[in-house]
Short mmCIF file of C-alpha atoms in Angstrom, two decimals:
data_model
loop_
_atom_site.label_atom_id
_atom_site.label_comp_id
_atom_site.label_asym_id
_atom_site.label_seq_id
_atom_site.Cartn_x
_atom_site.Cartn_y
_atom_site.Cartn_z
CA UNK A 94 14.17 1.07 11.60
CA UNK A 95 14.64 0.47 15.14
CA UNK A 96 11.82 -0.71 17.72
CA UNK A 97 11.40 2.90 19.23
CA UNK A 98 10.39 4.31 15.71
CA UNK A 99 8.21 1.47 15.08
CA UNK A 100 6.32 2.00 18.41
CA UNK A 101 6.19 5.82 17.62
CA UNK A 102 4.28 4.81 14.26
CA UNK A 103 1.94 2.69 16.17
CA UNK A 104 1.54 5.44 18.72
CA UNK A 105 0.58 7.92 15.77
CA UNK A 106 -2.64 5.82 15.39
CA UNK A 107 -3.46 6.69 19.01
CA UNK A 108 -2.69 10.27 18.24
CA UNK A 109 -5.04 10.15 15.39
CA UNK A 110 -7.73 8.60 17.58
CA UNK A 111 -7.14 11.49 20.29
CA UNK A 112 -7.90 13.94 17.41
CA UNK A 113 -11.27 12.05 16.55
CA UNK A 114 -9.98 9.52 13.87
CA UNK A 115 -12.11 6.41 13.92
CA UNK A 116 -10.51 2.98 13.02
CA UNK A 117 -12.34 1.44 10.08
CA UNK A 118 -10.02 -1.82 9.94
CA UNK A 119 -6.51 -3.08 10.38
CA UNK A 120 -5.19 -6.04 8.42
CA UNK A 121 -2.23 -7.47 10.23
CA UNK A 122 -1.07 -10.81 8.80
CA UNK A 123 -4.37 -12.00 7.96
CA UNK A 124 -5.22 -15.58 7.15
CA UNK A 125 -4.51 -15.73 3.49
CA UNK A 126 -1.47 -17.88 3.74
CA UNK A 127 0.28 -14.62 4.59
CA UNK A 128 1.68 -16.10 7.83
CA UNK A 129 2.53 -19.54 6.51
CA UNK A 130 3.16 -20.93 10.22
CA UNK A 131 0.00 -19.25 11.57
CA UNK A 132 2.19 -16.98 13.77
CA UNK A 133 4.79 -14.28 13.19
CA UNK A 134 8.31 -16.01 13.01
CA UNK A 135 11.64 -14.24 12.94
CA UNK A 136 12.80 -12.99 9.80
CA UNK A 137 9.53 -13.57 7.98
CA UNK A 138 7.46 -10.72 6.57
CA UNK A 139 3.89 -9.88 7.37
CA UNK A 140 1.84 -6.88 6.20
CA UNK A 141 -0.02 -4.22 8.19
CA UNK A 142 -2.79 -2.35 6.18
CA UNK A 143 -4.95 0.19 7.87
CA UNK A 144 -7.81 2.33 7.21
CA UNK A 145 -9.29 4.94 9.41
CA UNK A 146 -11.60 7.88 8.71
CA UNK A 147 -11.86 11.47 10.26
CA UNK A 148 -15.02 13.65 9.67
CA UNK A 149 -16.25 11.27 6.97
CA UNK A 150 -12.87 11.17 4.97
CA UNK A 151 -10.78 7.92 4.98
CA UNK A 152 -7.18 7.33 4.89
CA UNK A 153 -5.32 4.22 3.77
CA UNK A 154 -1.78 3.37 4.60
CA UNK A 155 0.32 -0.16 4.69
CA UNK A 156 3.77 -1.33 5.44
CA UNK A 157 5.90 -4.60 5.56
CA UNK A 158 7.03 -5.74 9.04
CA UNK A 159 9.61 -8.15 9.90
CA UNK A 160 10.43 -9.31 13.49
CA UNK A 161 14.22 -9.72 13.54
CA UNK A 162 16.73 -9.54 10.65
CA UNK A 163 15.04 -10.06 7.25
CA UNK A 164 16.21 -12.80 5.08
CA UNK A 165 17.71 -12.13 1.80
CA UNK A 166 14.40 -13.15 0.08
CA UNK A 167 12.45 -10.84 2.05
CA UNK A 168 15.15 -7.85 1.40
CA UNK A 169 14.98 -8.82 -2.39
CA UNK A 170 11.16 -8.48 -2.39
CA UNK A 171 11.40 -5.15 -0.39
CA UNK A 172 13.78 -3.57 -2.78
CA UNK A 173 11.72 -4.61 -5.83
CA UNK A 174 8.54 -3.27 -3.98
CA UNK A 175 10.40 0.22 -3.51
CA UNK A 176 11.28 0.13 -7.11
CA UNK A 177 7.50 -0.25 -7.83
CA UNK A 178 6.74 2.39 -5.13
CA UNK A 179 9.22 4.79 -6.66
CA UNK A 180 7.85 4.24 -10.31
CA UNK A 181 4.17 4.52 -9.38
CA UNK A 182 4.84 7.66 -7.32
CA UNK A 183 6.67 9.27 -10.20
CA UNK A 184 3.46 9.09 -12.21
CA UNK A 185 0.98 10.25 -9.51
CA UNK A 186 0.19 13.65 -11.35
CA UNK A 187 -2.75 15.07 -13.19
CA UNK A 188 -3.50 13.70 -16.72
CA UNK A 189 -2.15 10.06 -15.93
CA UNK A 190 -4.47 6.97 -16.19
CA UNK A 191 -4.52 4.28 -13.57
CA UNK A 192 -3.54 1.66 -16.29
CA UNK A 193 -0.23 3.62 -16.79
CA UNK A 194 0.54 3.64 -13.05
CA UNK A 195 -0.43 -0.11 -12.85
CA UNK A 196 1.93 -1.26 -15.94
CA UNK A 197 4.90 0.94 -14.57
CA UNK A 198 4.58 -0.73 -11.22
CA UNK A 199 4.57 -4.15 -12.55
CA UNK A 200 7.49 -3.53 -14.93
CA UNK A 201 9.53 -1.67 -12.01
CA UNK A 202 9.08 -4.68 -9.93
CA UNK A 203 10.02 -7.12 -12.51
CA UNK A 204 13.03 -5.26 -13.44
CA UNK A 205 14.17 -5.24 -9.76
CA UNK A 206 13.98 -8.94 -9.32
CA UNK A 207 10.50 -9.57 -8.32
CA UNK A 208 8.02 -11.81 -9.70
CA UNK A 209 5.13 -9.85 -10.93
CA UNK A 210 2.77 -12.66 -10.78
CA UNK A 211 2.72 -12.32 -6.83
CA UNK A 212 2.49 -8.35 -6.98
CA UNK A 213 -0.76 -6.29 -6.75
CA UNK A 214 -0.72 -2.97 -8.36
CA UNK A 215 -3.86 -1.27 -7.52
CA UNK A 216 -4.51 2.51 -7.75
CA UNK A 217 -7.86 3.62 -6.20
CA UNK A 218 -9.34 6.55 -4.98
CA UNK A 219 -9.86 7.31 -1.06
CA UNK A 220 -12.42 9.82 0.16
CA UNK A 221 -15.83 9.25 1.57
CA UNK A 222 -15.28 5.54 1.24
CA UNK A 223 -12.19 3.59 1.39
CA UNK A 224 -12.54 3.15 -2.34
CA UNK A 225 -15.12 5.62 -3.71
CA UNK A 226 -14.41 5.52 -7.29
CA UNK A 227 -17.11 4.47 -10.10
CA UNK A 228 -16.96 0.88 -11.22
CA UNK A 229 -18.34 -0.39 -14.35
CA UNK A 230 -21.82 -2.05 -14.20
CA UNK A 231 -21.58 -4.36 -17.14
CA UNK A 232 -19.50 -6.99 -15.43
CA UNK A 233 -20.74 -9.63 -12.70
CA UNK A 234 -17.77 -8.46 -10.38
CA UNK A 235 -16.18 -4.99 -9.52
CA UNK A 236 -14.05 -3.63 -12.34
CA UNK A 237 -12.85 -0.03 -11.68
CA UNK A 238 -12.94 2.66 -14.40
CA UNK A 239 -9.54 3.57 -15.82
CA UNK A 240 -9.45 6.92 -14.19
CA UNK A 241 -7.47 9.87 -15.25
CA UNK A 242 -5.85 11.58 -12.35
CA UNK A 243 -6.99 15.13 -11.71
CA UNK A 244 -5.91 17.90 -9.12
CA UNK A 245 -7.70 17.53 -5.85
CA UNK A 246 -8.10 13.57 -6.16
CA UNK A 247 -6.86 11.78 -3.11
CA UNK A 248 -5.66 8.12 -4.25
CA UNK A 249 -3.38 5.44 -3.00
CA UNK A 250 -1.57 2.80 -4.81
CA UNK A 251 -1.84 -0.64 -3.19
CA UNK A 252 1.50 -2.51 -3.84
CA UNK A 253 1.28 -5.76 -1.82
CA UNK A 254 3.13 -9.03 -2.77
CA UNK A 255 1.28 -12.07 -1.56
CA UNK A 256 3.03 -15.58 -2.09
CA UNK A 257 1.46 -18.62 -0.71
CA UNK A 258 3.86 -20.47 1.70
CA UNK A 259 6.25 -17.43 1.87
CA UNK A 260 4.30 -14.63 3.30
CA UNK A 261 3.30 -11.17 2.24
CA UNK A 262 4.59 -7.47 2.32
CA UNK A 263 2.56 -4.32 1.61
CA UNK A 264 3.43 -0.84 0.55
CA UNK A 265 0.75 1.88 0.34
CA UNK A 266 0.88 5.73 0.73
CA UNK A 267 -2.00 8.23 0.81
CA UNK A 268 -1.31 10.87 -2.09
CA UNK A 269 -3.06 13.95 -2.91
CA UNK A 270 -2.81 14.94 -6.66
CA UNK A 271 -1.89 18.61 -7.02
CA UNK A 272 -1.76 20.96 -9.96
CA UNK A 273 1.98 20.42 -10.21
CA UNK A 274 2.26 16.82 -9.16
CA UNK A 275 1.40 15.34 -5.89
CA UNK A 276 2.07 15.40 -2.00
CA UNK A 277 2.15 12.32 0.09
CA UNK A 278 -0.05 12.89 3.15
CA UNK A 279 2.26 11.13 5.67
CA UNK A 280 5.88 10.42 6.21
CA UNK A 281 7.39 8.32 3.23
CA UNK A 282 9.98 6.33 5.60
CA UNK A 283 11.30 3.18 4.42
CA UNK A 284 8.51 0.83 3.85
CA UNK A 285 10.32 -2.27 5.46
CA UNK A 286 9.91 -1.93 9.10
CA UNK A 287 12.29 -4.13 11.13
CA UNK A 288 11.38 -4.57 14.71
#
């Protein structure tokens, strides 16, 4: 993707704000070892994950960004991440459980050459809160229910890889479950943005 298209994507955030959208948060690089040198370096990946809301309803969207030519390793992870994205999107339809989506994402990532120990596959609802699904109350930490998708649900599938000392990438789409499958609620361009 060329720089103009990337800037157009950034300006779409401003367009959303002009329509009354409020920013909830943007994670860009963040300090979990995702920028090993502490700054953006040519050819190294970093993630951008953004949540905003409009009239109390939230949106959630993420991509991997690389300044300059991505290394072979970044390209491998991007291809594996894209395989996981395609596998999980194929399952975004009524009657499918979160656990089925999660398993398919890990398997597709592994088959495409990615290390599934570095991947997170997290389907979650998006609505009045960034994550507004029920959680179990019999555990000392948040554990989500294994929900079954139904028409009218809005979900996302977090697909970040996080590798200490290497960096991180992310791929996340906002998805509306329909009676016949799903609709993505934004453009589904290549999730690796090269600027």
